[in-house]
Backbone as JSON Lines, residues from 0, in Angstrom:
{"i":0,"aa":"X","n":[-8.59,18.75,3.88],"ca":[-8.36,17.69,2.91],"c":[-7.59,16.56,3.6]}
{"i":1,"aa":"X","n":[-8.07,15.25,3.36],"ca":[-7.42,14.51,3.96],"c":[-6.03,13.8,3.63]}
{"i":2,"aa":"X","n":[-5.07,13.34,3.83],"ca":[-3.86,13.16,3.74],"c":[-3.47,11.66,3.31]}
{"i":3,"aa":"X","n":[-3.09,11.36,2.27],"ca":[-2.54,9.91,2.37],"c":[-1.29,9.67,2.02]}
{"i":4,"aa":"X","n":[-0.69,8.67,2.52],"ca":[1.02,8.53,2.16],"c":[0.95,7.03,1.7]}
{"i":5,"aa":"X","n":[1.48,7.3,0.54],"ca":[1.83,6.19,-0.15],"c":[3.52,5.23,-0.06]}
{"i":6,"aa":"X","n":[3.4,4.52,0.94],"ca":[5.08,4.33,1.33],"c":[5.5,3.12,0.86]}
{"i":7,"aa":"X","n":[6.23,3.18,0.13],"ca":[6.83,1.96,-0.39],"c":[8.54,1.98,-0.98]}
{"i":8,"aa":"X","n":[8.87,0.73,-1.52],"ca":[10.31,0.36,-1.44],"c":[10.52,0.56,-2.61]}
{"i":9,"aa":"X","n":[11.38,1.39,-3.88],"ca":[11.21,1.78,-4.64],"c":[12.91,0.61,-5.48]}
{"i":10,"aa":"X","n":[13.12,0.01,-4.62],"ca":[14.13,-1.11,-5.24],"c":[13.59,-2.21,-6.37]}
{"i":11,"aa":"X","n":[12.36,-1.79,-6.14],"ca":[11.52,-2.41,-7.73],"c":[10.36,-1.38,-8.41]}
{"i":12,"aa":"X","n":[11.31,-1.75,-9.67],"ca":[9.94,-1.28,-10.86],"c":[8.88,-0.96,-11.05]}
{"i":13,"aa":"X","n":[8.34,-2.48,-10.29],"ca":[6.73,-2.52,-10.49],"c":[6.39,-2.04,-9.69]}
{"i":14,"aa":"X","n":[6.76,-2.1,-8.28],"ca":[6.22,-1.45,-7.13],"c":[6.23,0.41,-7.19]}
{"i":15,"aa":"X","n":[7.1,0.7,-7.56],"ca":[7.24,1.98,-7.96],"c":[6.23,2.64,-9.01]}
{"i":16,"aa":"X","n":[5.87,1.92,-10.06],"ca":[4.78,1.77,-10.7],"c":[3.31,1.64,-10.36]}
{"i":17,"aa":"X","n":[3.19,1.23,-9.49],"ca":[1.96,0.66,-8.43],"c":[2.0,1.76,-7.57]}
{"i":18,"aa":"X","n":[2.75,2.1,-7.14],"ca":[2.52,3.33,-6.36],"c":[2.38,4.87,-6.82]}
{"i":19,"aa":"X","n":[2.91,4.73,-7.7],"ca":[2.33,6.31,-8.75],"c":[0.43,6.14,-9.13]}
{"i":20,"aa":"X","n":[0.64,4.92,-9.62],"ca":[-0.9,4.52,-10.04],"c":[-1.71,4.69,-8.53]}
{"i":21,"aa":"X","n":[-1.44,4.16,-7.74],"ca":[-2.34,4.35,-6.51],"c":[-2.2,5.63,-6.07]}
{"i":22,"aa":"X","n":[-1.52,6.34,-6.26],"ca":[-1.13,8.02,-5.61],"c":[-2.02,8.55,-6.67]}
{"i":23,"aa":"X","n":[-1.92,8.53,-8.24],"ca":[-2.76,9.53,-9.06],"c":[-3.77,9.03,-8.86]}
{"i":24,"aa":"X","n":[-4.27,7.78,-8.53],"ca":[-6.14,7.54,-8.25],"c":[-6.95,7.99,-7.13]}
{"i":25,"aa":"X","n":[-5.77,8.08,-5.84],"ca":[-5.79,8.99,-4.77],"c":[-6.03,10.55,-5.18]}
{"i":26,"aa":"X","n":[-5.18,11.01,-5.87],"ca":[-4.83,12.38,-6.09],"c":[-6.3,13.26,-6.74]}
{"i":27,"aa":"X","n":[-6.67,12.08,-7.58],"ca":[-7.89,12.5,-9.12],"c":[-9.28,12.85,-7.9]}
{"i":28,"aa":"X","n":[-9.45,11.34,-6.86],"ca":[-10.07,11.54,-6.45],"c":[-10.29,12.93,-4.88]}
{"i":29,"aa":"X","n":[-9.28,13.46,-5.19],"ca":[-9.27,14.65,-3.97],"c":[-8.59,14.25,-2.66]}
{"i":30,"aa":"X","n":[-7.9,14.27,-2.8],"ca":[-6.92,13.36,-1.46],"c":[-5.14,14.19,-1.91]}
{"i":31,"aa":"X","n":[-5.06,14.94,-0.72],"ca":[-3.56,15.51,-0.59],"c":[-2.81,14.0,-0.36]}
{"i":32,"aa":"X","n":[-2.06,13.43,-1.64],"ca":[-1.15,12.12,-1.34],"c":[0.54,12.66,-1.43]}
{"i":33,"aa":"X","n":[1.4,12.33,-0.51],"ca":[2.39,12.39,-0.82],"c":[2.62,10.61,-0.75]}
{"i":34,"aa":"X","n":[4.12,10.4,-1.84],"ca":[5.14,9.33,-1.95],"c":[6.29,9.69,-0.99]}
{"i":35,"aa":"X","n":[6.05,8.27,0.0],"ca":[7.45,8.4,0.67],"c":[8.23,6.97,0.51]}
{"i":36,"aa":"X","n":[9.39,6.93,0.14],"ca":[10.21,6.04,-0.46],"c":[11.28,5.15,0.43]}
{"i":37,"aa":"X","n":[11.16,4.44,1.02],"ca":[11.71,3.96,2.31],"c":[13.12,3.29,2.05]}
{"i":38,"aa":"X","n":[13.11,3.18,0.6],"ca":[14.64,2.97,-0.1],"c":[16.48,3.26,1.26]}
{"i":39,"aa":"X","n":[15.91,4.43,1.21],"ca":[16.85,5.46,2.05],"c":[16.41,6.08,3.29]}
{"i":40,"aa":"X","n":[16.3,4.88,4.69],"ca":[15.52,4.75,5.57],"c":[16.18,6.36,6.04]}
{"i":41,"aa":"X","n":[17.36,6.88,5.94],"ca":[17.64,8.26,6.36],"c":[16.56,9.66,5.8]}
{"i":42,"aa":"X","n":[15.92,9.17,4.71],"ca":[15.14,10.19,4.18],"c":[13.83,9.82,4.5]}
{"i":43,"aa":"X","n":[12.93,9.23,5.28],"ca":[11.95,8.82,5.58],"c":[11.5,10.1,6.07]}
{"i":44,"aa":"X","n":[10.07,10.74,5.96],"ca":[9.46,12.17,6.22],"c":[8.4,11.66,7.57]}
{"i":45,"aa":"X","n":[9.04,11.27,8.76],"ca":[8.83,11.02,9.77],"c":[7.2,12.16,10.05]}
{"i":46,"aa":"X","n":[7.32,13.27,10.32],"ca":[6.68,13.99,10.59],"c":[5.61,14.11,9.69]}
{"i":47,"aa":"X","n":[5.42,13.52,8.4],"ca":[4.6,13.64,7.27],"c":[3.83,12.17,7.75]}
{"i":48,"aa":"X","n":[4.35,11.14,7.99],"ca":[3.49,10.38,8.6],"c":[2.61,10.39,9.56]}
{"i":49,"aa":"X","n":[3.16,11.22,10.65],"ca":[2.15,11.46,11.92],"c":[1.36,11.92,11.52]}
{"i":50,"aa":"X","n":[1.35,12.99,10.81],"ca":[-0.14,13.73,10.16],"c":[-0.79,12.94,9.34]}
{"i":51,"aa":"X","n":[-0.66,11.97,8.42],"ca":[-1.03,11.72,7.32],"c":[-2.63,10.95,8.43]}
{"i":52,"aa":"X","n":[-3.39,11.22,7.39],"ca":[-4.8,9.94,7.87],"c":[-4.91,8.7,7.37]}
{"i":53,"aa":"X","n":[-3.81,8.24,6.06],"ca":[-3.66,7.28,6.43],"c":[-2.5,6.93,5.55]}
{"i":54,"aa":"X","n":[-1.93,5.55,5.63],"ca":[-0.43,4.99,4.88],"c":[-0.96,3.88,4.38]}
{"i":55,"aa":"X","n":[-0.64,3.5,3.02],"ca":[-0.87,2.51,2.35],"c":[0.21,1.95,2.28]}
{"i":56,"aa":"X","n":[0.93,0.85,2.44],"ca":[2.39,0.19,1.9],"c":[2.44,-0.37,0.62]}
{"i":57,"aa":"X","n":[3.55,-0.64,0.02],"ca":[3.6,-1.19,-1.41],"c":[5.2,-1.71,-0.77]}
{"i":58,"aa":"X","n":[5.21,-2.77,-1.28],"ca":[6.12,-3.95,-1.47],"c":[6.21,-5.12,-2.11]}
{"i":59,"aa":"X","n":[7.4,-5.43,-3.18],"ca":[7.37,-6.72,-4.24],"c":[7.36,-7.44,-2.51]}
{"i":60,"aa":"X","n":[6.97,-9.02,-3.36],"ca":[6.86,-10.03,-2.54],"c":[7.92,-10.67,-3.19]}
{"i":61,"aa":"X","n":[9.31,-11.02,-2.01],"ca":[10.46,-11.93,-2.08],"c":[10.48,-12.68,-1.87]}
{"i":62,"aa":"X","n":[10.64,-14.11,-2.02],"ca":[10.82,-15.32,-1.32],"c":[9.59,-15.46,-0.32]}
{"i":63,"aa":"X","n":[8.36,-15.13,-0.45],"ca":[7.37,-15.75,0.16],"c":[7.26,-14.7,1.15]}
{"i":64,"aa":"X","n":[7.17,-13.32,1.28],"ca":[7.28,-12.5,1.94],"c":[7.29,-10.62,1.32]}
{"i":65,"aa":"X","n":[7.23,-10.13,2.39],"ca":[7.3,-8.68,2.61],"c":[8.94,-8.44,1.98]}
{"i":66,"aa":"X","n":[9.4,-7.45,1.22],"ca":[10.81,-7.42,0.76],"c":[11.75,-6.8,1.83]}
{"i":67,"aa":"X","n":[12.9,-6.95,2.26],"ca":[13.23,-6.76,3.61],"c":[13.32,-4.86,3.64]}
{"i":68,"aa":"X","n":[13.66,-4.16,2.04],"ca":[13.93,-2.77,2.69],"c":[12.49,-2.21,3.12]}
{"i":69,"aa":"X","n":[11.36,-3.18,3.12],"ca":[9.67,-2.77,3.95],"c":[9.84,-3.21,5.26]}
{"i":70,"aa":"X","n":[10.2,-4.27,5.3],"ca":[10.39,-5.3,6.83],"c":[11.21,-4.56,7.63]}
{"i":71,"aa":"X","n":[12.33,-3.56,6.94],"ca":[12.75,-2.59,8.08],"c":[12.45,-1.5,8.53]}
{"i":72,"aa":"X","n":[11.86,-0.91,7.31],"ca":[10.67,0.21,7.61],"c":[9.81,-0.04,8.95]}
{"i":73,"aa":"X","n":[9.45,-1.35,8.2],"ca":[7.92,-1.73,9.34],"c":[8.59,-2.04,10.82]}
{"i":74,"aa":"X","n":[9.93,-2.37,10.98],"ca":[10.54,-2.59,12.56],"c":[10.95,-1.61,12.79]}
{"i":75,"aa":"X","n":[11.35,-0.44,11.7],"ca":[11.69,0.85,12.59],"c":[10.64,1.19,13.61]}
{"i":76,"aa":"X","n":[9.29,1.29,13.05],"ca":[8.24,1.76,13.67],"c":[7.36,1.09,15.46]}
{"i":77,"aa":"X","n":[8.57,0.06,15.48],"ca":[8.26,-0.75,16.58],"c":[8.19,-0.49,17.55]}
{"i":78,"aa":"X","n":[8.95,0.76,18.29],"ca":[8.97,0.86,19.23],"c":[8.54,2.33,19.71]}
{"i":79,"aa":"X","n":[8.63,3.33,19.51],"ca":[8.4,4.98,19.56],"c":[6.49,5.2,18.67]}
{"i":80,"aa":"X","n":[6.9,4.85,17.88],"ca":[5.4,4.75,16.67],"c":[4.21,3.89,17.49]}
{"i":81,"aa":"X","n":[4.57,2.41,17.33],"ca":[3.5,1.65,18.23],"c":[3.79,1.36,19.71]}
{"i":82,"aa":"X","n":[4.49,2.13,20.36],"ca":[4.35,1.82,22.07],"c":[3.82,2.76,22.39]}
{"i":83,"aa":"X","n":[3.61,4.25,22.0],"ca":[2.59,5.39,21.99],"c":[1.64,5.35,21.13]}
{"i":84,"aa":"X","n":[0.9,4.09,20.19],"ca":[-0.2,4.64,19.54],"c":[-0.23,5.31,18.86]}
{"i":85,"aa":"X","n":[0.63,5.95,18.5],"ca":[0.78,7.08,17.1],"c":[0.2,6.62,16.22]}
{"i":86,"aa":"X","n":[-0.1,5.73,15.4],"ca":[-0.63,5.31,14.54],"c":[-2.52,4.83,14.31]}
{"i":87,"aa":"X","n":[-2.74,4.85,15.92],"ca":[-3.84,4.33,15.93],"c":[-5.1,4.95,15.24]}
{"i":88,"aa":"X","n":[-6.18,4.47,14.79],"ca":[-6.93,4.72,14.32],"c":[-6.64,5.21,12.64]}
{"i":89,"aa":"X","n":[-5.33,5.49,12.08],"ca":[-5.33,6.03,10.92],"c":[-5.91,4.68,9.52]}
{"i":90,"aa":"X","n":[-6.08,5.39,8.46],"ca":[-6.64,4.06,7.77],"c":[-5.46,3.43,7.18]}
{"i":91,"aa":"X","n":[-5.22,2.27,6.77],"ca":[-4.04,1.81,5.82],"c":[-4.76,0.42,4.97]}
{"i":92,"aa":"X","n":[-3.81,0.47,3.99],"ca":[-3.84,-0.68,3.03],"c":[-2.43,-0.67,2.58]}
{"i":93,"aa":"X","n":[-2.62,-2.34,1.52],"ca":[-1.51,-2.25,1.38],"c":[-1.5,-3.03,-0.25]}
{"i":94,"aa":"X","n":[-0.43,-2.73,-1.07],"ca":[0.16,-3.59,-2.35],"c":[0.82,-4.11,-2.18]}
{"i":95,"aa":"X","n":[1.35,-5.11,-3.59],"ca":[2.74,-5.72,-3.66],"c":[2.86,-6.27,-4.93]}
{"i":96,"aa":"X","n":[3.89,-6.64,-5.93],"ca":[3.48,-7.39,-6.95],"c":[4.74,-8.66,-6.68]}
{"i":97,"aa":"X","n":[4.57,-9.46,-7.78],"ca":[5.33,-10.73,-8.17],"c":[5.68,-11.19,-9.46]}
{"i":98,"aa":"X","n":[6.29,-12.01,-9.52],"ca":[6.71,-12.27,-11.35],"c":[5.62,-13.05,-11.03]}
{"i":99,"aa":"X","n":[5.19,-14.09,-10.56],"ca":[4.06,-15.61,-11.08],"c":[2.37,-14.84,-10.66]}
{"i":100,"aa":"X","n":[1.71,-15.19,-11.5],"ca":[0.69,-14.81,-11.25],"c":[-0.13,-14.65,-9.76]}
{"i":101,"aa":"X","n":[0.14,-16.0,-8.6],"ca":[0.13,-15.64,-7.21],"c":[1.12,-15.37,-6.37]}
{"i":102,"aa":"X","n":[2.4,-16.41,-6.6],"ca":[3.48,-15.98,-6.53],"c":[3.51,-15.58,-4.88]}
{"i":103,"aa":"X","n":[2.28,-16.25,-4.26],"ca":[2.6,-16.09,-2.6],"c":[2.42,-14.47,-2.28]}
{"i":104,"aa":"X","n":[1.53,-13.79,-3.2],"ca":[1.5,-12.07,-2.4],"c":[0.97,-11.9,-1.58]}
{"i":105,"aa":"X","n":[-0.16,-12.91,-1.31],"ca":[-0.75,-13.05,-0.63],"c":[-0.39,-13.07,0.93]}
{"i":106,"aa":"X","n":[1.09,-13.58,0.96],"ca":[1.77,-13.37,2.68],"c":[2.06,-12.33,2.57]}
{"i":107,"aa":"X","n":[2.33,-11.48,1.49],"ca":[2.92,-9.92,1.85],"c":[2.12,-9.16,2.37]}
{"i":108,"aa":"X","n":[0.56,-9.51,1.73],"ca":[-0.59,-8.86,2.18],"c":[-0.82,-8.92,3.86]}
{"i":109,"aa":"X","n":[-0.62,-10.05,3.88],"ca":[-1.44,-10.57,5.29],"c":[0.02,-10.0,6.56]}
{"i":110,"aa":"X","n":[1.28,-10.01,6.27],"ca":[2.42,-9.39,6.93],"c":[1.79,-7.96,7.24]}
{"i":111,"aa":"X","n":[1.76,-7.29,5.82],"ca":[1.48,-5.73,6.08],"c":[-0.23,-5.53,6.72]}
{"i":112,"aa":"X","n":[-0.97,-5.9,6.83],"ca":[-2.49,-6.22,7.42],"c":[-1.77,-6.43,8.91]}
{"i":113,"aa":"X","n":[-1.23,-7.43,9.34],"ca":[-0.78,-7.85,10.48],"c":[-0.51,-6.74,11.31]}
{"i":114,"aa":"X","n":[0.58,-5.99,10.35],"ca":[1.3,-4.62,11.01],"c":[1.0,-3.85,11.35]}
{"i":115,"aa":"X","n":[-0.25,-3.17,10.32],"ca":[-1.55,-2.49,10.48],"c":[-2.15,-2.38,11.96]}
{"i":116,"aa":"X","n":[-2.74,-3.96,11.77],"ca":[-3.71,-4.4,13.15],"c":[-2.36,-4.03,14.58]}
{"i":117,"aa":"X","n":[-1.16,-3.84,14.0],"ca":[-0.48,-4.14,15.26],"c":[-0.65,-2.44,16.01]}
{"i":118,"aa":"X","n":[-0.61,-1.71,15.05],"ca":[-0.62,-0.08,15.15],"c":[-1.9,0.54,15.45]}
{"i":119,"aa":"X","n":[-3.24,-0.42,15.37],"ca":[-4.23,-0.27,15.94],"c":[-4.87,0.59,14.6]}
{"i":120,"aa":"X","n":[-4.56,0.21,13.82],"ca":[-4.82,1.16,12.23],"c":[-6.05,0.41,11.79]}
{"i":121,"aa":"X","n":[-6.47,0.87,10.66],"ca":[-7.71,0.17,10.43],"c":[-7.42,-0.11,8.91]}
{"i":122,"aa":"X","n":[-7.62,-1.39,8.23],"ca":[-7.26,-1.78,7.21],"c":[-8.58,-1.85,5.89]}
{"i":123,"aa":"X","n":[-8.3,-1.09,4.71],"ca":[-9.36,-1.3,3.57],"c":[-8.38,-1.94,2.54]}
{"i":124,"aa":"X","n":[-9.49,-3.06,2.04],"ca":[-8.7,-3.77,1.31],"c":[-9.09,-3.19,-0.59]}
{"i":125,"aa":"X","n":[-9.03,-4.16,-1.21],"ca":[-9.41,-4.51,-2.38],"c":[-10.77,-4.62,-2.56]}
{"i":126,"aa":"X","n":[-11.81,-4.03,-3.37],"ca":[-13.18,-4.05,-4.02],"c":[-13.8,-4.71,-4.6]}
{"i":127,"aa":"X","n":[-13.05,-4.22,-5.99],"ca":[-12.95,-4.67,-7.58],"c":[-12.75,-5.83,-7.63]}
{"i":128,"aa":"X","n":[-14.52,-6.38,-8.14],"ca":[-14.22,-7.97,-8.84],"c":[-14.32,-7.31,-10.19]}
{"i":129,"aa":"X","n":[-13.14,-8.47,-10.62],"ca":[-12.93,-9.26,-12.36],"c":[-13.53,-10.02,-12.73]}
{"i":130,"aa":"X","n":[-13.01,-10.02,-14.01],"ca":[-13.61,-11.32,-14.67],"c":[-13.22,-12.61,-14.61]}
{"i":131,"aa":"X","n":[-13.82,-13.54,-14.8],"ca":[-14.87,-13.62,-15.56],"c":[-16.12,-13.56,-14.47]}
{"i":132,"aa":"X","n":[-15.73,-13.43,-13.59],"ca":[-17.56,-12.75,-12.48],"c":[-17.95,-11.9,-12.99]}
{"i":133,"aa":"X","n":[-17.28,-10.67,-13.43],"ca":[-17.39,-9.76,-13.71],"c":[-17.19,-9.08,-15.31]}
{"i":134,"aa":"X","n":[-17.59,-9.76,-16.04],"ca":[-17.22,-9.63,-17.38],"c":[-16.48,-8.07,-18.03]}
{"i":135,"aa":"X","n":[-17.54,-7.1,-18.1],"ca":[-17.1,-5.8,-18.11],"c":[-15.69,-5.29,-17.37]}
{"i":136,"aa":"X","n":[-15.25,-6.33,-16.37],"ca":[-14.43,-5.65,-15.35],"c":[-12.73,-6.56,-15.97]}
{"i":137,"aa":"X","n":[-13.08,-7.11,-17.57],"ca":[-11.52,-7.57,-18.06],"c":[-10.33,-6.96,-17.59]}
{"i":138,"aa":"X","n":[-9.64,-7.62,-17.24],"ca":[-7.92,-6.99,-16.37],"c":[-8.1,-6.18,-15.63]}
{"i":139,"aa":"X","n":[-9.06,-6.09,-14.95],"ca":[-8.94,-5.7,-13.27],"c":[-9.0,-6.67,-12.14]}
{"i":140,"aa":"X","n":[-7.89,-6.23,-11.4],"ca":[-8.34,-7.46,-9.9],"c":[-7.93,-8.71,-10.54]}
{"i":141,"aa":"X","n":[-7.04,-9.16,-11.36],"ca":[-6.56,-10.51,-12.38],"c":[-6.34,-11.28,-10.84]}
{"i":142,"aa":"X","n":[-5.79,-11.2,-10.26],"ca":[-5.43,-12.01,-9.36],"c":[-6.62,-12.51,-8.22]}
{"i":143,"aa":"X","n":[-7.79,-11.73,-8.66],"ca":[-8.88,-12.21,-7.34],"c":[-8.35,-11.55,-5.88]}
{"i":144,"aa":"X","n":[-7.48,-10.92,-5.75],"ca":[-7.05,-10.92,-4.64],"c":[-7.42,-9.52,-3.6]}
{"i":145,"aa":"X","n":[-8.12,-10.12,-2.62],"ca":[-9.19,-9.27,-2.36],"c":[-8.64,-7.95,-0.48]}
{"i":146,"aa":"X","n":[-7.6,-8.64,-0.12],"ca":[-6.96,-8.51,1.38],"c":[-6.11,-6.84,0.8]}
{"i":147,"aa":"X","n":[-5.68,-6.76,-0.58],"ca":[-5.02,-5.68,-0.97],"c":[-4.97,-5.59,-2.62]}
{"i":148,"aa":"X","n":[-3.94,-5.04,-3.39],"ca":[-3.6,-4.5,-4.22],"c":[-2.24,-5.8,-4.3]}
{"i":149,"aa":"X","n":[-2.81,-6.86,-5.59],"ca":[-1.65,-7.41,-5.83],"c":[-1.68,-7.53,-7.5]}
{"i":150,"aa":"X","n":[-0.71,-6.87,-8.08],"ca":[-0.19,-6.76,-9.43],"c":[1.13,-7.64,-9.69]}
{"i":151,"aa":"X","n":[1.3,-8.11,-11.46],"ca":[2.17,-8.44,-11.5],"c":[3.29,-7.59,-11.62]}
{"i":152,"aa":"X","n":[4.74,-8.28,-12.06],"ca":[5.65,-7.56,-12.23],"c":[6.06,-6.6,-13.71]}
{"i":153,"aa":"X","n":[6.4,-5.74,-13.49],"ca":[6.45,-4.9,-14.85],"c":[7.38,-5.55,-16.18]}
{"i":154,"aa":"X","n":[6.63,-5.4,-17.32],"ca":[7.35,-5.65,-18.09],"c":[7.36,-4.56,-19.43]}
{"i":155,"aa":"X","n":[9.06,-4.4,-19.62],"ca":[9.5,-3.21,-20.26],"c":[8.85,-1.99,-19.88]}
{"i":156,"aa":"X","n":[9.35,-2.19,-18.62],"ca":[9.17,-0.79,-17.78],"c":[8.03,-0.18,-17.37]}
{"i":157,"aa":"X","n":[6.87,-1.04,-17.9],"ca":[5.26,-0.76,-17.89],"c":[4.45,-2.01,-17.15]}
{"i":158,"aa":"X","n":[3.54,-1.53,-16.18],"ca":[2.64,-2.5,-15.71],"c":[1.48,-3.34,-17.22]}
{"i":159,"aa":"X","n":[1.06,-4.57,-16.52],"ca":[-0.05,-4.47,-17.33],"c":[-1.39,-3.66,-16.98]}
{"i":160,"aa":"X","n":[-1.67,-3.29,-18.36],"ca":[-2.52,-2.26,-18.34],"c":[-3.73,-2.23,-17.02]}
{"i":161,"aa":"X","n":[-4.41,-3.84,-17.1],"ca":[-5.23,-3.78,-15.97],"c":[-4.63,-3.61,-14.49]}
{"i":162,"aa":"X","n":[-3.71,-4.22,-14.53],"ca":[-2.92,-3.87,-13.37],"c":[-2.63,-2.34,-13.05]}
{"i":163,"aa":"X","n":[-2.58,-1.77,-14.02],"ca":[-2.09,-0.1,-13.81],"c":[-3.75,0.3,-12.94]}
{"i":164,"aa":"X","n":[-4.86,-0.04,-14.03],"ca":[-5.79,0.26,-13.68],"c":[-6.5,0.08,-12.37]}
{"i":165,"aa":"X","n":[-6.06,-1.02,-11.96],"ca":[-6.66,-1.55,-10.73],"c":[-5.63,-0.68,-9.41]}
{"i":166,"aa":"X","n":[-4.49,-0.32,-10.03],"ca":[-3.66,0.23,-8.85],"c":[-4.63,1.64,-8.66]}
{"i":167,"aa":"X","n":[-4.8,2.28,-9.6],"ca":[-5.61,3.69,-9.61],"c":[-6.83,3.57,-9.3]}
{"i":168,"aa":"X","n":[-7.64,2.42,-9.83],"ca":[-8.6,2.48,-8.75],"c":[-8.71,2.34,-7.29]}
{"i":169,"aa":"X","n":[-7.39,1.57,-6.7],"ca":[-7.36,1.14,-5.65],"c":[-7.07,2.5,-4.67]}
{"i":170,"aa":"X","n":[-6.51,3.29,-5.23],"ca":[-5.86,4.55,-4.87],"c":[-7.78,5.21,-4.62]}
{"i":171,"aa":"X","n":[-8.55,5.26,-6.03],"ca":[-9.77,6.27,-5.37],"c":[-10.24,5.4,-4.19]}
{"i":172,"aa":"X","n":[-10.3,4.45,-4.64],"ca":[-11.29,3.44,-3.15],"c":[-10.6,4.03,-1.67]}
{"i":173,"aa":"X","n":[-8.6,4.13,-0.95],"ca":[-8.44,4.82,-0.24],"c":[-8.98,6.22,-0.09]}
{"i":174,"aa":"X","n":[-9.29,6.71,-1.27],"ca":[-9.65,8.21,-0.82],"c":[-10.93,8.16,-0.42]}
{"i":175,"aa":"X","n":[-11.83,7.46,-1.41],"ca":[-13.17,7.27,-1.13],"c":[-13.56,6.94,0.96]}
{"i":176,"aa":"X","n":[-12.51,6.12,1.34],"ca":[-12.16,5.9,2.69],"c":[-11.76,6.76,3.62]}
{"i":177,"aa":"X","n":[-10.93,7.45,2.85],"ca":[-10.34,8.93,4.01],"c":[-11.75,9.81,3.77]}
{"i":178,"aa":"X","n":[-12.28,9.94,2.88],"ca":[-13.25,10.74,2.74],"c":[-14.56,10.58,3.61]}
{"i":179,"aa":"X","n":[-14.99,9.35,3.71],"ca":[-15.77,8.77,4.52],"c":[-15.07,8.92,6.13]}
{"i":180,"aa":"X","n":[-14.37,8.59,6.76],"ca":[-13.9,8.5,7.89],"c":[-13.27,9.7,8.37]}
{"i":181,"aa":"X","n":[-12.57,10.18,7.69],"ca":[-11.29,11.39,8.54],"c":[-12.22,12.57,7.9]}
């Protein structure tokens, strides 16, 4: 069975939210997913990564960017991780949400893609067209945004619904990927 790790910064809501949704759409579709929470860079499951086939990231987008407790995650891995290739070939994608509807996630995307390509990883993005292309497909993919998984920010403790939805689909589409490849 193939392995996916869902790693993200759990200092927000939504992102934390987004990542359960992408782990149970992973999970439904047959994919061993663990959550690893980079919050508490001391508890990071180092060894659960090397195995995994692949890591998806999730991070709110701050100030036009990746949120820094990801940005240190992603520089831990700079030197031991990508100067041996450890990473190479595994699959990854990545989320993020924002309060404004684009709200610039779009650099968070293209940061964590970057990081990806830097690890020699191979990146699957986003699928799911919306509407109105897609009529049937109401509140999925709201943002068009096609490089990853970008949702807004939670409100009263709950994603919007399409947003939940699109995180769980985004989750089978990785498995659908590990399944195909690894």
């Amino acid at each position: 069975m193939a392995v996916l790790a869902v790693v993200y910064w759990s200092g927000s809501t939504s992102i934390t939210l987004a990542a359960r949704a992408v782990a149970g759409g992973a999970a439904a579709a047959g994919v061993e997913v663990h959550m690893v929470d980079v919050l508490h860079p001391k508890d990071i499951d180092w060894p659960l990564l090397a195995r995994a086939d692949g890591i998806v990231l999730g991070a709110p987008t701050y100030m036009g960017g990746v949120a820094a407790g990801m940005k240190a995650f992603m520089d831990e891995t700079g030197h031991a991780i990508w100067t041996e290739r450890l990473w190479k070939d595994k699959l990854a994608g990545g989320f993020t949400c924002g309060i404004q509807q684009a709200g610039d996630k779009l650099a968070t995307l293209k940061s964590m893609a970057v990081f990806a390509a830097q690890h020699g990883m191979i990146w699957i993005g986003q699928e799911v067209i919306g509407a109105p292309v897609m009529p049937e497909n109401a509140g999925l993919n709201a943002s068009g945004t096609f490089l990853g998984l970008a949702v807004g920010s939670a409100t009263d403790g709950q994603l919007d619904p399409g947003d939940a939805a699109s995180a769980r689909l985004f989750g089978e589409r990785l498995a659908g990927a590990l399944a195909r490849w690894c």
